[in-house]
Coordinates of C-alpha atoms in Angstrom, one line a residue:
X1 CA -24.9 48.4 -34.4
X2 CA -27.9 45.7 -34.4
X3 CA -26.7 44.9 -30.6
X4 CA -27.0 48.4 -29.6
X5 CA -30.5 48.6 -30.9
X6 CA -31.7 45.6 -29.3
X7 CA -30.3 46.4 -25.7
X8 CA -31.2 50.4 -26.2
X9 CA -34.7 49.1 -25.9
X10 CA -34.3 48.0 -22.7
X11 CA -35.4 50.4 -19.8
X12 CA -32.7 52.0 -17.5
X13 CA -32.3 51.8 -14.0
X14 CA -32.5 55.0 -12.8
X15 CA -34.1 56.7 -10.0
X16 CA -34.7 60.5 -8.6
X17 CA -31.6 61.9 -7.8
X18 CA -31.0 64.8 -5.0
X19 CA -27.5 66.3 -6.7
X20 CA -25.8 66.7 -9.8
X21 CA -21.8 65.3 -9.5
X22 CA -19.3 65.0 -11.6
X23 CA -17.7 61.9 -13.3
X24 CA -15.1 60.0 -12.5
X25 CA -14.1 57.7 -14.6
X26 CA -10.4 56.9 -13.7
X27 CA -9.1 53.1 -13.6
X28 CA -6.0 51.3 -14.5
X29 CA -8.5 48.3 -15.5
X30 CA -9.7 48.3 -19.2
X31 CA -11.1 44.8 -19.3
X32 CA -14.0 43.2 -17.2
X33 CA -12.9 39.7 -15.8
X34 CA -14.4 36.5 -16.8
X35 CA -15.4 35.6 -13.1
X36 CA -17.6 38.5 -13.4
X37 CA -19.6 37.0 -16.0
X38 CA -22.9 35.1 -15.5
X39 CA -26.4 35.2 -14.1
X40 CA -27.4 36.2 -10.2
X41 CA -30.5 36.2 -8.2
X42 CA -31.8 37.7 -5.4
X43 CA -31.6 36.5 -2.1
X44 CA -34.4 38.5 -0.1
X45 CA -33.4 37.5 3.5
X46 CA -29.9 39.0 3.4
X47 CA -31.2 42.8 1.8
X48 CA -31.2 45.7 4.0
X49 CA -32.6 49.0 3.4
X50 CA -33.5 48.1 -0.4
X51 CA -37.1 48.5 -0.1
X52 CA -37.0 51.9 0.7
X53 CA -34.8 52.9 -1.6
X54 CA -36.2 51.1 -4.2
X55 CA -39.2 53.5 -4.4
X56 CA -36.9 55.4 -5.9
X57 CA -36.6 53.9 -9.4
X58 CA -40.2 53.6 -9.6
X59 CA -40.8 50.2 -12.2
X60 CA -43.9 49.9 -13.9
X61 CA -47.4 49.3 -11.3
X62 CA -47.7 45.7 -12.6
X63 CA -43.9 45.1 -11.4
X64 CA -42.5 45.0 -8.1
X65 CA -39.2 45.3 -6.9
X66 CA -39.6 43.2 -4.3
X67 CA -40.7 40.0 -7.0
X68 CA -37.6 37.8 -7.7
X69 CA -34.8 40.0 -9.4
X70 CA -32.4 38.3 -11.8
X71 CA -29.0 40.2 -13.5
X72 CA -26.9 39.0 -16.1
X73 CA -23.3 40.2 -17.1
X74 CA -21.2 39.7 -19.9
X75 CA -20.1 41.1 -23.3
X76 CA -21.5 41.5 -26.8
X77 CA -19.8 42.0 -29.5
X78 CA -16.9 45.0 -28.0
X79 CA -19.2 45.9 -25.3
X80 CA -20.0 44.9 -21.9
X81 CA -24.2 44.4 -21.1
X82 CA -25.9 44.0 -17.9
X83 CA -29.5 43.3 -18.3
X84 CA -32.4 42.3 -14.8
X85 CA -35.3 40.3 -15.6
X86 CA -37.9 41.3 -12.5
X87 CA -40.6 39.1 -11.8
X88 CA -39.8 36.6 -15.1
X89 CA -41.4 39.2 -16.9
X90 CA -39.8 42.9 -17.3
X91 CA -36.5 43.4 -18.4
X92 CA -34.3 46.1 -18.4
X93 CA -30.3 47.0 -19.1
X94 CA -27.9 48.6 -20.8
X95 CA -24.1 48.3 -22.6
X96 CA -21.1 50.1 -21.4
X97 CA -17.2 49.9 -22.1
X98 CA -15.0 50.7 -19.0
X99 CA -14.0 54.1 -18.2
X100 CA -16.1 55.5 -20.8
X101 CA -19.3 57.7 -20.3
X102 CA -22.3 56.1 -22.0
X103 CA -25.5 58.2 -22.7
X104 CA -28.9 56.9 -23.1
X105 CA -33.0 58.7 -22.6
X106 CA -34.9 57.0 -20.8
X107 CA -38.8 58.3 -19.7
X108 CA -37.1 61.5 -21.6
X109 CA -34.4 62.1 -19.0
X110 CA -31.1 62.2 -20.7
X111 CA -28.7 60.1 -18.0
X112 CA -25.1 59.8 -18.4
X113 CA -23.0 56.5 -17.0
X114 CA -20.3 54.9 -16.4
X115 CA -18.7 51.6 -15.2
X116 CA -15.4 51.5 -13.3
X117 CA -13.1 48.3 -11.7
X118 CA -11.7 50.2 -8.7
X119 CA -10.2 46.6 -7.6
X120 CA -9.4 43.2 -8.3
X121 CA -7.5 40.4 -6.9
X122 CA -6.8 37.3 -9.0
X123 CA -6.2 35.5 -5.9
X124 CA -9.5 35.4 -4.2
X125 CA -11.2 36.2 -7.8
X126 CA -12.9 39.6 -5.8
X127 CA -13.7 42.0 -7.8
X128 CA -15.2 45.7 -7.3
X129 CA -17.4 47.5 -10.0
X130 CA -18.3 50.7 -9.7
X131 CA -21.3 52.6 -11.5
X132 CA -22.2 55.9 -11.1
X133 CA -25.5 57.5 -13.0
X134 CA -26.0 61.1 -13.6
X135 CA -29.1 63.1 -14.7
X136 CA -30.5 66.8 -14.4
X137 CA -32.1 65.6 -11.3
X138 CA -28.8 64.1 -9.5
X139 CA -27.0 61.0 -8.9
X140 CA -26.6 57.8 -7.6
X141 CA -23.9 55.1 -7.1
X142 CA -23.9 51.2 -7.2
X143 CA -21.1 49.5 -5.8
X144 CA -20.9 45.7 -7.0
X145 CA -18.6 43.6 -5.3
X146 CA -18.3 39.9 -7.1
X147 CA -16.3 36.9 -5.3
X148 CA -17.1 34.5 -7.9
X149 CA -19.6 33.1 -6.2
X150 CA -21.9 35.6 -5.2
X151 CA -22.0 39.1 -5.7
X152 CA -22.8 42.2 -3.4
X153 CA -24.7 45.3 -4.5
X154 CA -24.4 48.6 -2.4
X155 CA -26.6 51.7 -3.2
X156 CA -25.9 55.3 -1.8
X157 CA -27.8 58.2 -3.2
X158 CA -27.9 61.3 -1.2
X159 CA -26.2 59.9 2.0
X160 CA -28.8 57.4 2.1
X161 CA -27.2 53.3 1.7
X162 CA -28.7 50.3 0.9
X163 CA -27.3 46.5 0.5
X164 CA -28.6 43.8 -1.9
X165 CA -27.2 39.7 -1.7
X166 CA -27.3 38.0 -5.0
X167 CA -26.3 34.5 -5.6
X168 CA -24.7 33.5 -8.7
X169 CA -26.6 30.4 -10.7
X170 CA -27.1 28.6 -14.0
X171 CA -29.6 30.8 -16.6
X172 CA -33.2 29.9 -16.2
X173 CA -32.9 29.1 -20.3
X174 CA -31.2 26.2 -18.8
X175 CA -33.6 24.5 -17.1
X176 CA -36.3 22.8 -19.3
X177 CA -36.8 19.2 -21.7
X178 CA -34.3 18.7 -24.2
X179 CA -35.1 15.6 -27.0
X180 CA -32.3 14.7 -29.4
X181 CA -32.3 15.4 -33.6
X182 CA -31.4 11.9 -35.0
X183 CA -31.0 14.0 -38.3
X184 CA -27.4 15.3 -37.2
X185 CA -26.0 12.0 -36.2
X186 CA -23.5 11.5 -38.3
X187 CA -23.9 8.2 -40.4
X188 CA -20.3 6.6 -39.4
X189 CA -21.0 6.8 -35.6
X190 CA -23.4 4.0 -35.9
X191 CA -21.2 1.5 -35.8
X192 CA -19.5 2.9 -32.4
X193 CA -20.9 1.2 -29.3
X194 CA -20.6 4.0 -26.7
X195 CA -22.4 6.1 -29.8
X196 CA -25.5 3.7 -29.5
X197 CA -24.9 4.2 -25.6
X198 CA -25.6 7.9 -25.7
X199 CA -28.0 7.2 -28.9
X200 CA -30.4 5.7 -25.8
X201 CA -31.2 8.6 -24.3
X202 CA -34.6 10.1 -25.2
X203 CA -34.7 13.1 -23.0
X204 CA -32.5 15.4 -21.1
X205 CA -34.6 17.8 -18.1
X206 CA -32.8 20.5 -16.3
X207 CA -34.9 21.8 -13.1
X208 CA -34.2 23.1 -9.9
X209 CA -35.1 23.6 -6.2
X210 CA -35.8 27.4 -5.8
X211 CA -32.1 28.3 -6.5
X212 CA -29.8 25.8 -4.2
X213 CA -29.7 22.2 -6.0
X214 CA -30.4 21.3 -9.5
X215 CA -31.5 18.5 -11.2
X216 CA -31.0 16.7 -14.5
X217 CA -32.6 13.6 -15.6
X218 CA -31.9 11.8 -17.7
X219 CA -34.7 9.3 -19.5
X220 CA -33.8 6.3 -21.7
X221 CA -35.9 5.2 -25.0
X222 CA -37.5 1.8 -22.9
X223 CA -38.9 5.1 -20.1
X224 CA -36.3 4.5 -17.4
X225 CA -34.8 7.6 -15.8
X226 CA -32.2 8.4 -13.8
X227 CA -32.3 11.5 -11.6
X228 CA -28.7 13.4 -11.0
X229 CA -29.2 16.0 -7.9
X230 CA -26.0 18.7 -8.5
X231 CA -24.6 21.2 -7.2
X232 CA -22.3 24.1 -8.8
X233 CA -19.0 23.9 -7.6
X234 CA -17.2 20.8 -8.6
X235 CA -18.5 18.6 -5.0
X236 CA -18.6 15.0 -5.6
X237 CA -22.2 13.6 -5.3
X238 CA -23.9 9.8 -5.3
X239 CA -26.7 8.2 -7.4
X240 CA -27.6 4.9 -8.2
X241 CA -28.6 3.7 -12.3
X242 CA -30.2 0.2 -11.5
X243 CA -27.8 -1.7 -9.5
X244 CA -25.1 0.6 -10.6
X245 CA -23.6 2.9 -7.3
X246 CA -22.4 6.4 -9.6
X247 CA -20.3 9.2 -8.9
X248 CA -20.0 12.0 -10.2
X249 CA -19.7 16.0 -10.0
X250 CA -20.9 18.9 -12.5
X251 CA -18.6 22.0 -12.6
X252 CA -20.3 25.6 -14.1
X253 CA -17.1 27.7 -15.2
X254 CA -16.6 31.3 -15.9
X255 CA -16.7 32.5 -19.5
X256 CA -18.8 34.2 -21.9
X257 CA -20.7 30.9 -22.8
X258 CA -23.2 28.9 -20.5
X259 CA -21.3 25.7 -20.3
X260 CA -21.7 22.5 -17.8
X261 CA -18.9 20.1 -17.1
X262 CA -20.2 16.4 -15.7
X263 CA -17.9 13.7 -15.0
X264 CA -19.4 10.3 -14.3
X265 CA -17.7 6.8 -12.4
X266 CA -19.4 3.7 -12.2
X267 CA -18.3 2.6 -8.7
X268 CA -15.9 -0.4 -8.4
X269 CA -15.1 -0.3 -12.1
X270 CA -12.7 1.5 -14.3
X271 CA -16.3 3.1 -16.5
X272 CA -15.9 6.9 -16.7
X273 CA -17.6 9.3 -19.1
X274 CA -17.4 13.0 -18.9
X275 CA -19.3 15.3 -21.2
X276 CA -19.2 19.4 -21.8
X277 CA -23.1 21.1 -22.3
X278 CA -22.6 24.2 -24.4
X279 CA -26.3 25.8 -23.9
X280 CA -28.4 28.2 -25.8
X281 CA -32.0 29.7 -25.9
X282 CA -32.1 26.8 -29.2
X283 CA -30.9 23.9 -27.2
X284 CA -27.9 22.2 -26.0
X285 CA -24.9 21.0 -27.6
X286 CA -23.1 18.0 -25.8
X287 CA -19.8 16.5 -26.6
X288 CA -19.5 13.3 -24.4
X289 CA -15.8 11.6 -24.0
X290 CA -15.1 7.8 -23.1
X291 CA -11.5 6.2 -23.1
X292 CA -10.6 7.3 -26.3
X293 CA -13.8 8.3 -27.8
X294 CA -15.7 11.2 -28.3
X295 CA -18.9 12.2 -29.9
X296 CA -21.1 15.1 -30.0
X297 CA -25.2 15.4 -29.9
X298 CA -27.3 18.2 -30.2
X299 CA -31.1 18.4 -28.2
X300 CA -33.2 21.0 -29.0
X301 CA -35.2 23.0 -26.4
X302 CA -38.8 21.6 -26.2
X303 CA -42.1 23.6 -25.1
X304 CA -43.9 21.8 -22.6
X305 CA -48.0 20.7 -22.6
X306 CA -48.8 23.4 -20.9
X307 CA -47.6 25.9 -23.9
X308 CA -49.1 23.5 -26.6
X309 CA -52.6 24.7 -26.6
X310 CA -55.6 26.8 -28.0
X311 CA -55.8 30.0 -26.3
X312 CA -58.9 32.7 -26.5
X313 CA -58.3 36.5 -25.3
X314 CA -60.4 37.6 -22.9
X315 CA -62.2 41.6 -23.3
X316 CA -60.0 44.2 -23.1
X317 CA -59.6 46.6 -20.3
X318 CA -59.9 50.4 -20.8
X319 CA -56.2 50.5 -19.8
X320 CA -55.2 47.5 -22.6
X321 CA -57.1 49.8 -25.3
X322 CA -55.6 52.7 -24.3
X323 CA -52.2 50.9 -24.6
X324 CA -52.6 49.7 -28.1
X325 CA -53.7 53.3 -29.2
X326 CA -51.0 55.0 -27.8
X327 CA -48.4 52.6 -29.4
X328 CA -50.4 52.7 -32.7
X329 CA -51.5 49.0 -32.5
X330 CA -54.9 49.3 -32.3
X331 CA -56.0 46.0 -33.6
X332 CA -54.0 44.4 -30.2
X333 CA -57.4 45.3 -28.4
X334 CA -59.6 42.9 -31.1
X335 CA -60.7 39.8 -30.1
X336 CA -57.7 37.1 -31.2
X337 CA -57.5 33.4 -30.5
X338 CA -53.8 32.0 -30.4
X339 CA -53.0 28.7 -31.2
X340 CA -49.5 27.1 -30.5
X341 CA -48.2 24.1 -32.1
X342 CA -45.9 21.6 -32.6
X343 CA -45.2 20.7 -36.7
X344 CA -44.3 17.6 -38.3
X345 CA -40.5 18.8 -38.5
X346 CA -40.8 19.3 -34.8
X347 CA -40.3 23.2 -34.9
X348 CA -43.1 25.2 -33.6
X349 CA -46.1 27.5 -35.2
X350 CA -48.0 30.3 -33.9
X351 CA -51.3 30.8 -35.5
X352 CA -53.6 34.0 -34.7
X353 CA -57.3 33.6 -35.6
X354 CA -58.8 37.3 -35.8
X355 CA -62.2 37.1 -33.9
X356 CA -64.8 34.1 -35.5
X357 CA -62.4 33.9 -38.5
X358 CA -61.7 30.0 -38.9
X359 CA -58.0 31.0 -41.4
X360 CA -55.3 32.4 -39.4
X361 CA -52.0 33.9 -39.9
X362 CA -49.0 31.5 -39.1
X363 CA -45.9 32.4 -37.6
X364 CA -43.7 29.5 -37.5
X365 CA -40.7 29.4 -35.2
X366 CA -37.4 27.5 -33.8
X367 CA -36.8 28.5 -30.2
X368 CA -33.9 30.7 -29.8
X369 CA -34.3 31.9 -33.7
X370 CA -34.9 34.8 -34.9
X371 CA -37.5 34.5 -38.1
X372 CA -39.2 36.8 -40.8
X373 CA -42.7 36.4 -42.1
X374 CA -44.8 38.7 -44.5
X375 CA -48.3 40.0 -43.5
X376 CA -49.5 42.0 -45.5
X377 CA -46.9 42.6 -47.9
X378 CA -44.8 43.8 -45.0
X379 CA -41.5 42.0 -43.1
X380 CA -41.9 40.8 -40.3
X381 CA -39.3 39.7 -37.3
X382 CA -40.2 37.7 -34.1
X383 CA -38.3 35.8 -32.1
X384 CA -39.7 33.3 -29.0
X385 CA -37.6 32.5 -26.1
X386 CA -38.7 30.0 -23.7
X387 CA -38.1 30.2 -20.1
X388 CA -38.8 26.7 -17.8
X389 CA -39.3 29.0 -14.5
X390 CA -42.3 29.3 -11.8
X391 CA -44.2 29.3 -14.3
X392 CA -44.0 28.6 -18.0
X393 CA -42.1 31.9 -20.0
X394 CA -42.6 32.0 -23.3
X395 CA -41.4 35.7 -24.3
X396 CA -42.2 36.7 -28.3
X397 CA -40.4 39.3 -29.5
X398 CA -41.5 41.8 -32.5
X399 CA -39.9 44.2 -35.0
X400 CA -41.1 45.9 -37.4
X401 CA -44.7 46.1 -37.3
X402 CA -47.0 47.9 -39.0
X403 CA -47.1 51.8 -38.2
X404 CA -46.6 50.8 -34.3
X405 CA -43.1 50.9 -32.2
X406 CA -39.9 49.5 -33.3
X407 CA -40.2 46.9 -31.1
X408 CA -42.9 44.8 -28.8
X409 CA -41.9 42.3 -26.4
X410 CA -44.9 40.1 -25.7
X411 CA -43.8 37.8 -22.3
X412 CA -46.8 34.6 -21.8
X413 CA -47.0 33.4 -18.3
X414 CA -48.4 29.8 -18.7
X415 CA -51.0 28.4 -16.1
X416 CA -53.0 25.1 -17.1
X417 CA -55.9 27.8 -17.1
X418 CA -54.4 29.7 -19.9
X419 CA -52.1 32.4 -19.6
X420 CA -51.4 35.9 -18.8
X421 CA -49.8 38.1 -21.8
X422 CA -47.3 41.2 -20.6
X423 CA -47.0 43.7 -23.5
X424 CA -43.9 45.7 -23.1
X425 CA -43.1 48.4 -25.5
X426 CA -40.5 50.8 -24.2
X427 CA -41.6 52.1 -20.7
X428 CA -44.9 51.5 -21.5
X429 CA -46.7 48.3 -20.1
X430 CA -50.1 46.5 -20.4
X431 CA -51.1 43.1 -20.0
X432 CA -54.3 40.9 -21.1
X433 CA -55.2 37.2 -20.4
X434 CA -56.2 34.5 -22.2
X435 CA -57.8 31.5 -21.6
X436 CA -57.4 27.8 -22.7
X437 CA -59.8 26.4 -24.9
X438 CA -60.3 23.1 -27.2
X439 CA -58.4 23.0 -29.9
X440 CA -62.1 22.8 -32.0
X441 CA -63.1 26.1 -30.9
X442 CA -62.3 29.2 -32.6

């Protein structure tokens, strides 16, 4: 199953374990509920004990437990997935169905799993997950208990506990510039005056501060902008558009898709428009409603100025060489310049220059795609995933290369200096830098 390969390539949380147990695995509850579903973070100040017990599930020594730790949940496909992104770089999960034992290798330990609902109430939408791992060496327990809002992670392993806080929150793909594609307008709209309303805007921004308020703004073709602060649970908030006072509210449901509810009121008048953001790592889909019409616009994910550059690798270490060797990519250690661009069509191109060689090989890309190009008469698939976090994400992810691993997740963390390149393949992680240069250099 292509899903299964792609998340078996994610490493396991696992740790050393004191004691072998036994399974149990029995639940009246065979489906997960949708108020499970979603994205959490973190909250450092309400953790208690983690940091000695994390040193038990030892991640690689670039990566720190004790960075900001993000975990999504939801399905794919006829599976349930829970993947952690640690630091906005490494990533990690696995799939389970309920009740069942799921097997998986990881560092060549064989570890056995499974994922439980012990309880839920539909009345306070609580909900208790239970997930116990097994290897040769032992076991350990994770107790998640989700309120809709929040969820709450407790650890035991060999009479030892510890507690973890995280907050639930909108995907970091989210956040970022979105610019609309004129081309998908379709032609009898134009006529329709609320269609040349929307028509208007010229860029949609998601951000937020640390993980509390968001923001979207929203900027009009003549440069104005109007800034909507927001909050996640439906509250009624204030701006003001010009000499226009504005309500309005945004609503983040539970469900397998990433979707954002906003309702708008002009103060004093009878103006109202609401609008639904479906979001993917592509873009966003918007289907705005006024009186009795509705239309829908799509605005595709942009990279930022700080992505759009001429980049130049710096020397490899001993410890970068030795990487590419052992995953049979040698050549990753040669000297590369990396150049990423925005076309014509406004898609995107990575080229690679090999050393002083002025022709490159071009890669080019849609955000959120997944897209094949031949080198050297061989396939090959990559996929880039922008992230608007800290710092600029942009994650590249490879199959099928030449003689080396099955996979090779390259993660760029963006700086106005240049950028620092994680190479991930497997459990096996090395990173190199690169440096910003003028576009006229090689």
């Amino acid at each position: 199953m292509a899903v299964r390969s792609w998340m078996i390539a994610f490493v396991v949380f696992t740790g050393i374990f004191e004691q072998l147990v036994a399974l149990q695995a029995e639940s009246n509850f065979t489906e997960l509920p949708e108020t499970v579903y979603g994205t959490y973070v973190n909250d450092p100040s309400r953790e208690r004990n983690f940091a000695e017990l994390s040193s038990l599930f030892p991640l690689p020594d670039s990566v720190s437990w004790q960075s900001n730790t993000r975990m999504w949940i939801g399905k794919l496909e006829d599976e349930y997935a829970v993947r952690y992104v640690v630091d906005s770089v490494y990533s990690f999960g696995f799939l389970f169905k309920l009740n069942e034992k799921g097997n998986i290798t990881f560092r060549s330990v064989p570890v056995e799993y499974v994922y439980k609902i012990t309880d839920h109430d539909a009345t306070s939408n609580t909900t208790t997950l239970v997930a116990e791992f097994v290897t040769e060496r032992g076991s350990f327990t994770v107790t998640c208990v989700f309120d809709g809002k929040s969820l709450t992670k407790t650890y035991r392993s060999a009479g030892r506990e510890a507690f973890r806080y995280y907050k639930r929150i909108l995907p970091i793909f989210v956040d970022g510039t979105y610019e609309p594609v004129p081309e998908l307008v379709a032609p009898e709209e134009e006529a329709n005056e609320f269609c040349h309303h929307v028509d208007d805007i010229a860029k949609i921004q998601f951000y937020r501060d640390g993980n509390n308020t968001h923001y979207n703004r929203v900027t009009l073709q003549s440069g104005t902008s109007t800034v909507y602060p927001f909050h996640l649970d439906g509250r009624t908030e204030n701006a003001s558009s010009g000499n226009l006072s504005i309500t309005y509210k945004y609503e983040y449901p539970h469900g397998p898709r990433t979707v954002l509810y906003q309702t708008t009121n002009v103060v004093g008048t009878d103006k109202n428009i609401s609008s639904v953001a479906t979001f993917n790592q592509t873009g966003v889909v918007v289907v705005y409603k006024s009186g009795g019409t509705e239309i829908k616009r799509f605005y595709r994910r942009m990279l930022p100025s700080t992505v759009l550059a001429k980049f130049k690798s710096t020397p490899s270490t001993d410890q970068f060489t030795a990487f590419a060797k052992d995953i049979k990519l040698a050549n990753l250690a040669e000297d590369i310049t990396v150049e990423i661009a925005e076309t014509p069509d406004h898609t995107y191109v990575q080229r690679n220059f090999k050393g002083g060689d002025n022709s490159s090989i071009d890669f080019p890309f849609v955000l959120g795609q997944k897209m094949t190009q031949s080198v050297e008469g061989r396939d090959v698939e990559y996929t880039h995933l922008f992230l608007e976090d800290v710092h600029p994400v942009l994650r590249t992810v490879w199959e099928g290369l030449q003689d080396g691993p099955r996979k090779l997740d390259i993660v760029g963390t963006f700086t106005p200096d240049g950028y620092k390149a994680t190479y991930i393949s497997g459990d096996r992680v090395a990173s190199r830098n690169y440096t910003r240069i003028s576009r006229d250099e090689a």
